[in-house]
C-alpha cells in the first residue's frame, strides 16, 4: 500500500476573492485527508471510506458521468477526470480514504480529498506533476461538483509550509510563504451550523461570484487586480453588485494590510483587520449567519484580538486569533460563552506542511507504481 495525504486549510484573510484572481492568505492545517492505495491492474477506481461513506467504484474513462449531487464519490471522479484531461486515462487504484477535517466547516475537507485523490492517481501511474501543473487542473476539477470556486484551497493544501501562512497569487500563479510570528496562535471554532456546499449554499456562493463579475464589467474593468478605488461602488445601481464589489475591493486591501501586519509582528493590527473582514462578509457580501456573528462576538468578548468566519461562510467555522499565551483563556471563554461548557467544537489550528512538502525530498507525485 502507498499513502498520500493532503491538509485542509483555514483562510486567515482574503475571502470570496480568489475566484476574482486576487491574492489571499490562508494556511494549511494539521487536519488532513489520507488515501492509502494499491495500483489496479486495469482502469477501475475503487474507494472505501473509513469514515462511514458508502464504497464507490467506477471505470476511469475520458468522460466520467457524475454521481448525484452531494455524493462524496464525485470528488474521486473529479480527480480522475482532471487527471484524464491532462495526462489521459491510466491504471486505476483500490483506495482507503480517511480524514480528520470536520466536513462542511469551511476548512476545505472536500478540496483536500480532491488533492489527495489526484496525487494518489498520479503517483500510482508514476506521473510527476509540478505545483503549477496541478493548479492548472485542480480548481477546474472542483467545478465538476458544481462549485465555481477559486484555487485557494488547492494551492494551500499542496504548497502550505510549516509555521507559515501562504500568500497566494493567481494572475500569474505563484505562492510566497510568510512566517507567522511564533507568539501568535489560532483557534478554529465551529458555529454549529453546517455549511453544506453541495446544496442551496452552492447557488448562493455562485451568485456572489457572478454579481462581483457583473459589477466589474459595469464599471468597465477587465480585472479586479486593476481596481483599488472603493468609492467606485457608488456608481453601481444594482445593490447586490454594489455590495459584492465593495467587499471584493476592500478585502483585497485587507489582505495587503494583513501581510504587512504579519511581517511587522503587529498582532493588534492583524486582529483589527480580521474583525473588519468579518464585518464586510456579514454586512456587505452577506455570507455570514447569526451563529457565526454571535460566535465571533463571543470570541472577542473572551479576549481574542480578532475573529472572522473562514471559508465560504453560510455556517461552518470561525478563525479566532490571539497571542499564543492567551489562547487557552480565550478558548475557555468561548466554551463558556458560546458552547455552554462543551469544549468539543473548538480546537487549535497550527500552520502545517502541504501535501507536496509532506512528500518532500522527491516529489509527492513522482514515486513509482
Ligand atoms: P470553502 O467552501 O470554505 O472550501 C470556498 C472556495 C474557495 C473560496 C472560499 C471563499 C471551493 C473549493 N472553495 O471555500 O475557493 O472562494 O469559498 O473565500 O470552491
Tab-separated table of C-alpha atoms and ligand atoms in Angstrom:
chain	number	residue	atom	x	y	z
A	1	UNK	CA	0.000	0.000	0.000
A	2	UNK	CA	1.157	3.539	-0.723
A	3	UNK	CA	-0.064	6.604	1.149
A	4	UNK	CA	-0.631	10.223	0.242
A	5	UNK	CA	-2.245	12.888	2.365
A	6	UNK	CA	-3.404	16.444	1.888
A	7	UNK	CA	-4.287	19.010	4.565
A	8	UNK	CA	-7.316	21.231	4.999
A	9	UNK	CA	-6.790	24.938	5.442
A	10	UNK	CA	-8.088	27.944	7.262
A	11	UNK	CA	-8.162	31.151	5.373
A	12	UNK	CA	-6.714	33.919	7.525
A	13	UNK	CA	-7.917	36.729	5.256
A	14	UNK	CA	-8.987	37.140	1.639
A	15	UNK	CA	-12.478	35.657	1.475
A	16	UNK	CA	-14.514	35.331	-1.721
A	17	UNK	CA	-11.828	36.987	-3.804
A	18	UNK	CA	-9.734	34.066	-5.069
A	19	UNK	CA	-12.239	33.479	-7.850
A	20	UNK	CA	-11.624	37.066	-8.923
A	21	UNK	CA	-7.924	36.155	-9.097
A	22	UNK	CA	-6.938	38.402	-6.192
A	23	UNK	CA	-4.277	37.351	-3.660
A	24	UNK	CA	-5.357	35.537	-0.479
A	25	UNK	CA	-3.669	34.492	2.774
A	26	UNK	CA	-4.630	31.024	4.071
A	27	UNK	CA	-2.589	28.470	5.995
A	28	UNK	CA	-2.618	24.686	5.670
A	29	UNK	CA	-3.587	22.989	8.955
A	30	UNK	CA	-2.645	19.724	10.635
A	31	UNK	CA	-6.009	18.073	9.938
A	32	UNK	CA	-5.793	16.039	6.729
A	33	UNK	CA	-7.320	13.567	4.291
A	34	UNK	CA	-5.253	10.415	3.824
A	35	UNK	CA	-5.539	7.988	0.911
A	36	UNK	CA	-3.912	4.541	1.147
A	37	UNK	CA	-3.977	2.727	-2.136
A	38	UNK	CA	-2.917	-0.186	-4.290
A	39	UNK	CA	-2.496	0.178	-8.041
A	40	UNK	CA	-5.154	-1.723	-10.050
A	41	UNK	CA	-4.291	-3.923	-12.974
A	42	UNK	CA	-6.967	-2.197	-15.071
A	43	UNK	CA	-8.705	1.191	-15.249
A	44	UNK	CA	-11.142	0.614	-12.386
A	45	UNK	CA	-11.072	3.080	-9.495
A	46	UNK	CA	-12.498	1.843	-6.190
A	47	UNK	CA	-12.546	3.551	-2.827
A	48	UNK	CA	-13.806	2.640	0.598
A	49	UNK	CA	-14.271	5.293	3.244
A	50	UNK	CA	-13.137	4.612	6.800
A	51	UNK	CA	-15.410	7.455	7.895
A	52	UNK	CA	-18.759	5.944	7.052
A	53	UNK	CA	-19.411	6.950	3.441
A	54	UNK	CA	-20.607	4.212	1.091
A	55	UNK	CA	-17.943	2.495	-1.058
A	56	UNK	CA	-17.593	3.812	-4.603
A	57	UNK	CA	-16.264	2.133	-7.732
A	58	UNK	CA	-16.215	3.356	-11.313
A	59	UNK	CA	-14.446	2.927	-14.616
A	60	UNK	CA	-11.806	5.555	-15.419
A	61	UNK	CA	-12.656	6.942	-18.856
A	62	UNK	CA	-12.256	10.293	-20.596
A	63	UNK	CA	-15.837	11.361	-19.872
A	64	UNK	CA	-16.997	10.225	-16.439
A	65	UNK	CA	-20.669	10.747	-15.550
A	66	UNK	CA	-21.072	12.255	-12.053
A	67	UNK	CA	-22.941	10.613	-9.193
A	68	UNK	CA	-25.986	12.534	-7.918
A	69	UNK	CA	-25.098	15.962	-6.440
A	70	UNK	CA	-23.727	15.753	-2.911
A	71	UNK	CA	-22.205	12.273	-3.294
A	72	UNK	CA	-18.670	12.105	-1.884
A	73	UNK	CA	-17.678	9.933	-4.850
A	74	UNK	CA	-17.906	12.985	-7.075
A	75	UNK	CA	-14.607	14.225	-5.617
A	76	UNK	CA	-12.997	10.933	-6.642
A	77	UNK	CA	-14.487	11.282	-10.103
A	78	UNK	CA	-13.402	14.918	-10.251
A	79	UNK	CA	-9.814	13.824	-9.553
A	80	UNK	CA	-9.930	11.116	-12.232
A	81	UNK	CA	-11.498	13.477	-14.736
A	82	UNK	CA	-8.926	16.192	-14.050
A	83	UNK	CA	-6.007	13.787	-14.465
A	84	UNK	CA	-7.544	12.270	-17.622
A	85	UNK	CA	-7.997	15.670	-19.266
A	86	UNK	CA	-4.330	16.464	-18.826
A	87	UNK	CA	-2.483	13.124	-18.838
A	88	UNK	CA	-5.039	10.664	-20.216
A	89	UNK	CA	-6.544	7.575	-18.600
A	90	UNK	CA	-4.174	5.274	-16.727
A	91	UNK	CA	-4.340	2.418	-14.269
A	92	UNK	CA	-6.903	2.803	-11.511
A	93	UNK	CA	-6.445	2.300	-7.785
A	94	UNK	CA	-8.048	0.437	-4.883
A	95	UNK	CA	-8.107	3.023	-2.135
A	96	UNK	CA	-8.974	3.507	1.507
A	97	UNK	CA	-9.868	7.084	2.375
A	98	UNK	CA	-9.953	8.656	5.794
A	99	UNK	CA	-9.657	12.123	7.261
A	100	UNK	CA	-9.961	14.259	10.349
A	101	UNK	CA	-11.024	17.584	8.800
A	102	UNK	CA	-14.508	18.447	10.070
A	103	UNK	CA	-16.734	18.295	6.965
A	104	UNK	CA	-18.855	21.232	5.752
A	105	UNK	CA	-16.997	23.553	8.112
A	106	UNK	CA	-15.214	25.844	5.675
A	107	UNK	CA	-11.919	24.009	6.249
A	108	UNK	CA	-11.705	22.595	2.734
A	109	UNK	CA	-12.204	18.944	3.508
A	110	UNK	CA	-13.563	18.478	0.000
A	111	UNK	CA	-10.599	20.111	-1.725
A	112	UNK	CA	-8.213	18.114	0.474
A	113	UNK	CA	-9.976	14.955	-0.733
A	114	UNK	CA	-9.700	16.102	-4.335
A	115	UNK	CA	-5.996	16.934	-3.893
A	116	UNK	CA	-5.153	13.691	-2.073
A	117	UNK	CA	-7.021	11.509	-4.558
A	118	UNK	CA	-5.443	13.286	-7.524
A	119	UNK	CA	-1.974	12.782	-6.048
A	120	UNK	CA	-2.790	9.117	-5.448
A	121	UNK	CA	-3.815	8.597	-9.089
A	122	UNK	CA	-0.700	10.390	-10.321
A	123	UNK	CA	1.622	8.548	-8.021
A	124	UNK	CA	0.035	5.216	-8.907
A	125	UNK	CA	1.000	5.867	-12.506
A	126	UNK	CA	4.425	7.368	-11.963
A	127	UNK	CA	3.326	10.748	-13.311
A	128	UNK	CA	5.341	13.692	-11.982
A	129	UNK	CA	3.335	16.915	-11.833
A	130	UNK	CA	4.540	20.322	-10.722
A	131	UNK	CA	2.610	22.643	-8.425
A	132	UNK	CA	1.839	24.847	-11.410
A	133	UNK	CA	0.508	21.923	-13.443
A	134	UNK	CA	-1.637	20.775	-10.558
A	135	UNK	CA	-3.000	24.291	-10.180
A	136	UNK	CA	-3.998	24.239	-13.834
A	137	UNK	CA	-6.211	21.176	-13.358
A	138	UNK	CA	-7.498	21.171	-9.773
A	139	UNK	CA	-9.649	24.329	-9.441
A	140	UNK	CA	-11.398	23.402	-12.696
A	141	UNK	CA	-11.648	19.844	-11.438
A	142	UNK	CA	-13.650	21.093	-8.471
A	143	UNK	CA	-16.154	22.614	-10.841
A	144	UNK	CA	-17.057	19.042	-11.748
A	145	UNK	CA	-19.042	19.022	-8.490
A	146	UNK	CA	-20.731	22.297	-9.365
A	147	UNK	CA	-18.909	24.989	-7.402
A	148	UNK	CA	-17.417	27.800	-9.437
A	149	UNK	CA	-14.742	28.246	-6.779
A	150	UNK	CA	-11.216	29.592	-6.922
A	151	UNK	CA	-7.847	27.971	-6.423
A	152	UNK	CA	-7.080	28.966	-2.840
A	153	UNK	CA	-7.904	25.617	-1.262
A	154	UNK	CA	-5.877	23.524	-3.671
A	155	UNK	CA	-2.865	25.845	-3.540
A	156	UNK	CA	-2.732	25.865	0.255
A	157	UNK	CA	-3.329	22.127	0.517
A	158	UNK	CA	-0.485	21.497	-1.930
A	159	UNK	CA	2.028	24.197	-1.090
A	160	UNK	CA	1.495	25.049	2.596
A	161	UNK	CA	4.638	25.321	4.712
A	162	UNK	CA	5.028	24.525	8.370
A	163	UNK	CA	4.940	27.656	10.524
A	164	UNK	CA	3.828	29.839	7.611
A	165	UNK	CA	0.809	31.434	6.063
A	166	UNK	CA	0.765	31.300	2.285
A	167	UNK	CA	0.345	34.417	0.180
A	168	UNK	CA	-1.202	33.054	-2.993
A	169	UNK	CA	-1.305	34.971	-6.271
A	170	UNK	CA	-3.358	33.661	-9.157
A	171	UNK	CA	-2.580	36.036	-12.001
A	172	UNK	CA	0.024	34.736	-12.683
A	173	UNK	CA	0.054	31.893	-10.162
A	174	UNK	CA	2.756	31.962	-7.509
A	175	UNK	CA	2.981	31.487	-3.765
A	176	UNK	CA	5.024	33.135	-1.043
A	177	UNK	CA	5.222	31.620	2.448
A	178	UNK	CA	5.102	34.210	5.215
A	179	UNK	CA	6.364	33.172	8.628
A	180	UNK	CA	3.721	33.588	11.314
A	181	UNK	CA	5.188	35.190	14.450
A	182	UNK	CA	5.934	32.458	16.973
A	183	UNK	CA	3.801	34.069	19.691
A	184	UNK	CA	0.639	34.191	17.545
A	185	UNK	CA	-1.980	31.465	17.918
A	186	UNK	CA	-5.201	30.440	16.208
A	187	UNK	CA	-8.319	28.545	17.165
A	188	UNK	CA	-10.929	27.183	14.876
A	189	UNK	CA	-14.426	27.316	16.344
A	190	UNK	CA	-17.469	25.729	14.764
A	191	UNK	CA	-20.642	27.789	14.569
A	192	UNK	CA	-22.723	24.602	14.977
A	193	UNK	CA	-24.358	25.320	11.657
A	194	UNK	CA	-23.054	23.134	8.828
A	195	UNK	CA	-22.063	24.890	5.627
A	196	UNK	CA	-23.286	22.364	3.090
A	197	UNK	CA	-21.685	23.480	-0.145
A	198	UNK	CA	-23.303	20.848	-2.286
A	199	UNK	CA	-26.864	22.118	-1.865
A	200	UNK	CA	-28.582	25.518	-1.835
A	201	UNK	CA	-25.470	27.199	-0.455
A	202	UNK	CA	-23.705	26.436	-3.711
A	203	UNK	CA	-26.202	28.654	-5.524
A	204	UNK	CA	-25.639	31.469	-3.025
A	205	UNK	CA	-21.878	31.155	-3.470
A	206	UNK	CA	-22.096	31.223	-7.262
A	207	UNK	CA	-24.486	34.193	-7.121
A	208	UNK	CA	-21.872	36.278	-5.222
A	209	UNK	CA	-19.229	35.367	-7.734
A	210	UNK	CA	-21.327	36.325	-10.762
A	211	UNK	CA	-22.572	39.578	-9.162
A	212	UNK	CA	-18.960	40.582	-8.485
A	213	UNK	CA	-18.089	39.844	-12.100
A	214	UNK	CA	-21.028	41.859	-13.446
A	215	UNK	CA	-20.056	44.793	-11.226
A	216	UNK	CA	-16.547	44.774	-12.656
A	217	UNK	CA	-17.858	44.782	-16.202
A	218	UNK	CA	-20.406	47.511	-15.467
A	219	UNK	CA	-17.550	49.718	-14.284
A	220	UNK	CA	-15.544	48.979	-17.415
A	221	UNK	CA	-12.690	46.971	-15.889
A	222	UNK	CA	-11.331	43.664	-17.116
A	223	UNK	CA	-9.646	42.536	-13.870
A	224	UNK	CA	-10.144	43.240	-10.174
A	225	UNK	CA	-6.379	43.493	-9.912
A	226	UNK	CA	-6.682	46.875	-11.659
A	227	UNK	CA	-9.170	48.285	-9.116
A	228	UNK	CA	-8.289	49.837	-5.768
A	229	UNK	CA	-10.793	52.706	-5.556
A	230	UNK	CA	-13.550	51.530	-3.203
A	231	UNK	CA	-15.659	54.655	-3.845
A	232	UNK	CA	-16.416	53.368	-7.361
A	233	UNK	CA	-19.040	51.159	-5.704
A	234	UNK	CA	-21.378	54.169	-5.526
A	235	UNK	CA	-21.626	54.177	-9.330
A	236	UNK	CA	-23.330	50.782	-9.359
A	237	UNK	CA	-27.119	50.777	-9.347
A	238	UNK	CA	-27.714	47.116	-8.504
A	239	UNK	CA	-27.458	46.716	-4.696
A	240	UNK	CA	-26.075	43.161	-4.829
A	241	UNK	CA	-23.421	44.141	-7.371
A	242	UNK	CA	-22.547	47.183	-5.283
A	243	UNK	CA	-22.119	45.181	-2.085
A	244	UNK	CA	-20.104	42.440	-3.803
A	245	UNK	CA	-17.828	44.975	-5.480
A	246	UNK	CA	-17.162	46.818	-2.249
A	247	UNK	CA	-16.411	43.605	-0.397
A	248	UNK	CA	-14.001	42.382	-3.067
A	249	UNK	CA	-12.012	45.595	-3.370
A	250	UNK	CA	-11.852	46.230	0.381
A	251	UNK	CA	-10.952	42.592	1.113
A	252	UNK	CA	-8.039	42.810	-1.333
A	253	UNK	CA	-6.823	45.835	0.620
A	254	UNK	CA	-7.191	43.917	3.884
A	255	UNK	CA	-5.037	41.099	2.502
A	256	UNK	CA	-2.274	43.588	1.730
A	257	UNK	CA	-2.627	45.210	5.163
A	258	UNK	CA	-2.707	41.837	6.947
A	259	UNK	CA	0.504	40.725	5.242
A	260	UNK	CA	2.127	43.973	6.368
A	261	UNK	CA	0.909	43.437	9.935
A	262	UNK	CA	2.138	39.829	9.957
A	263	UNK	CA	5.561	40.776	8.668
A	264	UNK	CA	5.765	43.574	11.242
A	265	UNK	CA	4.565	41.279	14.047
A	266	UNK	CA	1.729	43.741	14.782
A	267	UNK	CA	-0.841	41.457	16.403
A	268	UNK	CA	-3.281	44.234	17.312
A	269	UNK	CA	-3.439	45.478	13.718
A	270	UNK	CA	-3.791	41.928	12.370
A	271	UNK	CA	-6.710	41.307	14.725
A	272	UNK	CA	-8.448	44.548	13.691
A	273	UNK	CA	-8.149	43.565	10.032
A	274	UNK	CA	-9.754	40.177	10.715
A	275	UNK	CA	-12.640	41.888	12.518
A	276	UNK	CA	-13.142	44.349	9.712
A	277	UNK	CA	-13.131	41.411	7.277
A	278	UNK	CA	-15.909	39.694	9.210
A	279	UNK	CA	-17.961	42.882	9.153
A	280	UNK	CA	-17.661	43.057	5.384
A	281	UNK	CA	-18.657	39.391	4.948
A	282	UNK	CA	-21.627	39.932	7.287
A	283	UNK	CA	-22.966	43.269	6.041
A	284	UNK	CA	-21.510	43.552	2.544
A	285	UNK	CA	-21.321	40.135	0.940
A	286	UNK	CA	-23.928	38.761	3.368
A	287	UNK	CA	-22.453	35.276	3.650
A	288	UNK	CA	-22.434	35.083	7.454
A	289	UNK	CA	-25.255	33.818	9.677
A	290	UNK	CA	-26.465	34.603	13.195
A	291	UNK	CA	-24.453	31.730	14.676
A	292	UNK	CA	-21.186	32.930	13.115
A	293	UNK	CA	-21.871	36.526	14.130
A	294	UNK	CA	-22.511	35.531	17.735
A	295	UNK	CA	-19.515	33.195	17.749
A	296	UNK	CA	-17.136	35.933	16.586
A	297	UNK	CA	-18.609	38.371	19.134
A	298	UNK	CA	-18.142	35.805	21.923
A	299	UNK	CA	-14.533	35.254	20.812
A	300	UNK	CA	-13.776	38.959	21.126
A	301	UNK	CA	-15.540	39.069	24.478
A	302	UNK	CA	-13.354	36.141	25.571
A	303	UNK	CA	-10.250	38.198	24.786
A	304	UNK	CA	-9.424	37.342	21.174
A	305	UNK	CA	-7.674	40.043	19.138
A	306	UNK	CA	-9.616	39.095	16.030
A	307	UNK	CA	-12.246	36.656	14.826
A	308	UNK	CA	-13.925	36.105	11.490
A	309	UNK	CA	-15.755	33.451	9.564
A	310	UNK	CA	-13.382	31.417	7.432
A	311	UNK	CA	-14.131	29.844	4.060
A	312	UNK	CA	-17.267	30.374	2.064
A	313	UNK	CA	-19.454	31.142	5.102
A	314	UNK	CA	-23.185	30.348	5.482
A	315	UNK	CA	-22.169	28.323	8.558
A	316	UNK	CA	-19.009	26.414	9.269
A	317	UNK	CA	-16.100	27.730	11.296
A	318	UNK	CA	-14.636	30.982	12.500
A	319	UNK	CA	-10.929	31.585	12.860
A	320	UNK	CA	-10.052	33.107	16.218
A	321	UNK	CA	-6.762	34.930	16.668
A	322	UNK	CA	-4.938	35.682	19.916
A	323	UNK	CA	-1.458	35.738	21.311
A	324	UNK	CA	-0.387	32.166	21.952
A	325	UNK	CA	-0.159	32.651	25.723
A	326	UNK	CA	-3.757	33.932	25.735
A	327	UNK	CA	-5.160	31.103	23.626
A	328	UNK	CA	-6.195	28.774	26.467
A	329	UNK	CA	-8.028	31.601	28.222
A	330	UNK	CA	-9.808	32.645	25.016
A	331	UNK	CA	-10.770	29.039	24.338
A	332	UNK	CA	-12.207	28.624	27.830
A	333	UNK	CA	-14.135	31.875	27.462
A	334	UNK	CA	-15.636	30.682	24.179
A	335	UNK	CA	-16.537	27.325	25.686
A	336	UNK	CA	-18.383	29.116	28.488
A	337	UNK	CA	-19.975	31.901	26.437
A	338	UNK	CA	-20.909	30.126	23.214
A	339	UNK	CA	-20.895	26.397	23.804
A	340	UNK	CA	-22.419	26.162	27.288
A	341	UNK	CA	-19.397	24.281	28.634
A	342	UNK	CA	-18.907	21.843	25.724
A	343	UNK	CA	-15.286	22.077	24.538
A	344	UNK	CA	-15.612	19.705	21.591
A	345	UNK	CA	-16.268	22.298	18.871
A	346	UNK	CA	-13.219	24.483	19.316
A	347	UNK	CA	-9.679	23.372	18.587
A	348	UNK	CA	-6.245	24.798	17.945
A	349	UNK	CA	-5.013	25.034	14.370
A	350	UNK	CA	-1.323	25.224	13.532
A	351	UNK	CA	0.264	26.237	10.227
A	352	UNK	CA	1.313	22.936	8.684
A	353	UNK	CA	3.056	21.443	5.698
A	354	UNK	CA	1.115	20.967	2.468
A	355	UNK	CA	0.855	17.722	0.510
A	356	UNK	CA	3.931	18.451	-1.605
A	357	UNK	CA	6.141	19.336	1.353
A	358	UNK	CA	4.958	16.197	3.184
A	359	UNK	CA	6.426	14.128	0.394
A	360	UNK	CA	9.487	16.362	0.251
A	361	UNK	CA	12.840	15.288	-0.930
A	362	UNK	CA	11.470	13.741	-4.073
A	363	UNK	CA	8.089	14.758	-5.387
A	364	UNK	CA	4.714	13.941	-3.906
A	365	UNK	CA	3.591	12.670	-7.225
A	366	UNK	CA	6.586	11.172	-8.910
A	367	UNK	CA	7.271	7.986	-6.983
A	368	UNK	CA	6.949	4.672	-8.771
A	369	UNK	CA	3.901	2.433	-9.016
B	1	LIG	P1	-14.725	26.539	1.193
B	1	LIG	O1	-16.143	26.328	0.825
B	1	LIG	O2	-14.546	27.124	2.506
B	1	LIG	O3	-13.874	25.339	0.981
B	1	LIG	C1	-14.802	28.224	-0.889
B	1	LIG	C2	-13.990	28.092	-2.180
B	1	LIG	C3	-12.703	28.927	-2.121
B	1	LIG	C4	-13.019	30.357	-1.742
B	1	LIG	C5	-13.860	30.365	-0.447
B	1	LIG	C6	-14.292	31.749	-0.044
B	1	LIG	C7	-14.021	25.995	-3.383
B	1	LIG	C8	-13.437	24.649	-3.489
B	1	LIG	N1	-13.578	26.723	-2.362
B	1	LIG	O4	-14.106	27.642	0.154
B	1	LIG	O5	-12.068	28.864	-3.369
B	1	LIG	O6	-13.665	31.031	-2.780
B	1	LIG	O7	-15.042	29.586	-0.600
B	1	LIG	O8	-13.205	32.574	0.167
B	1	LIG	O9	-14.850	26.374	-4.192
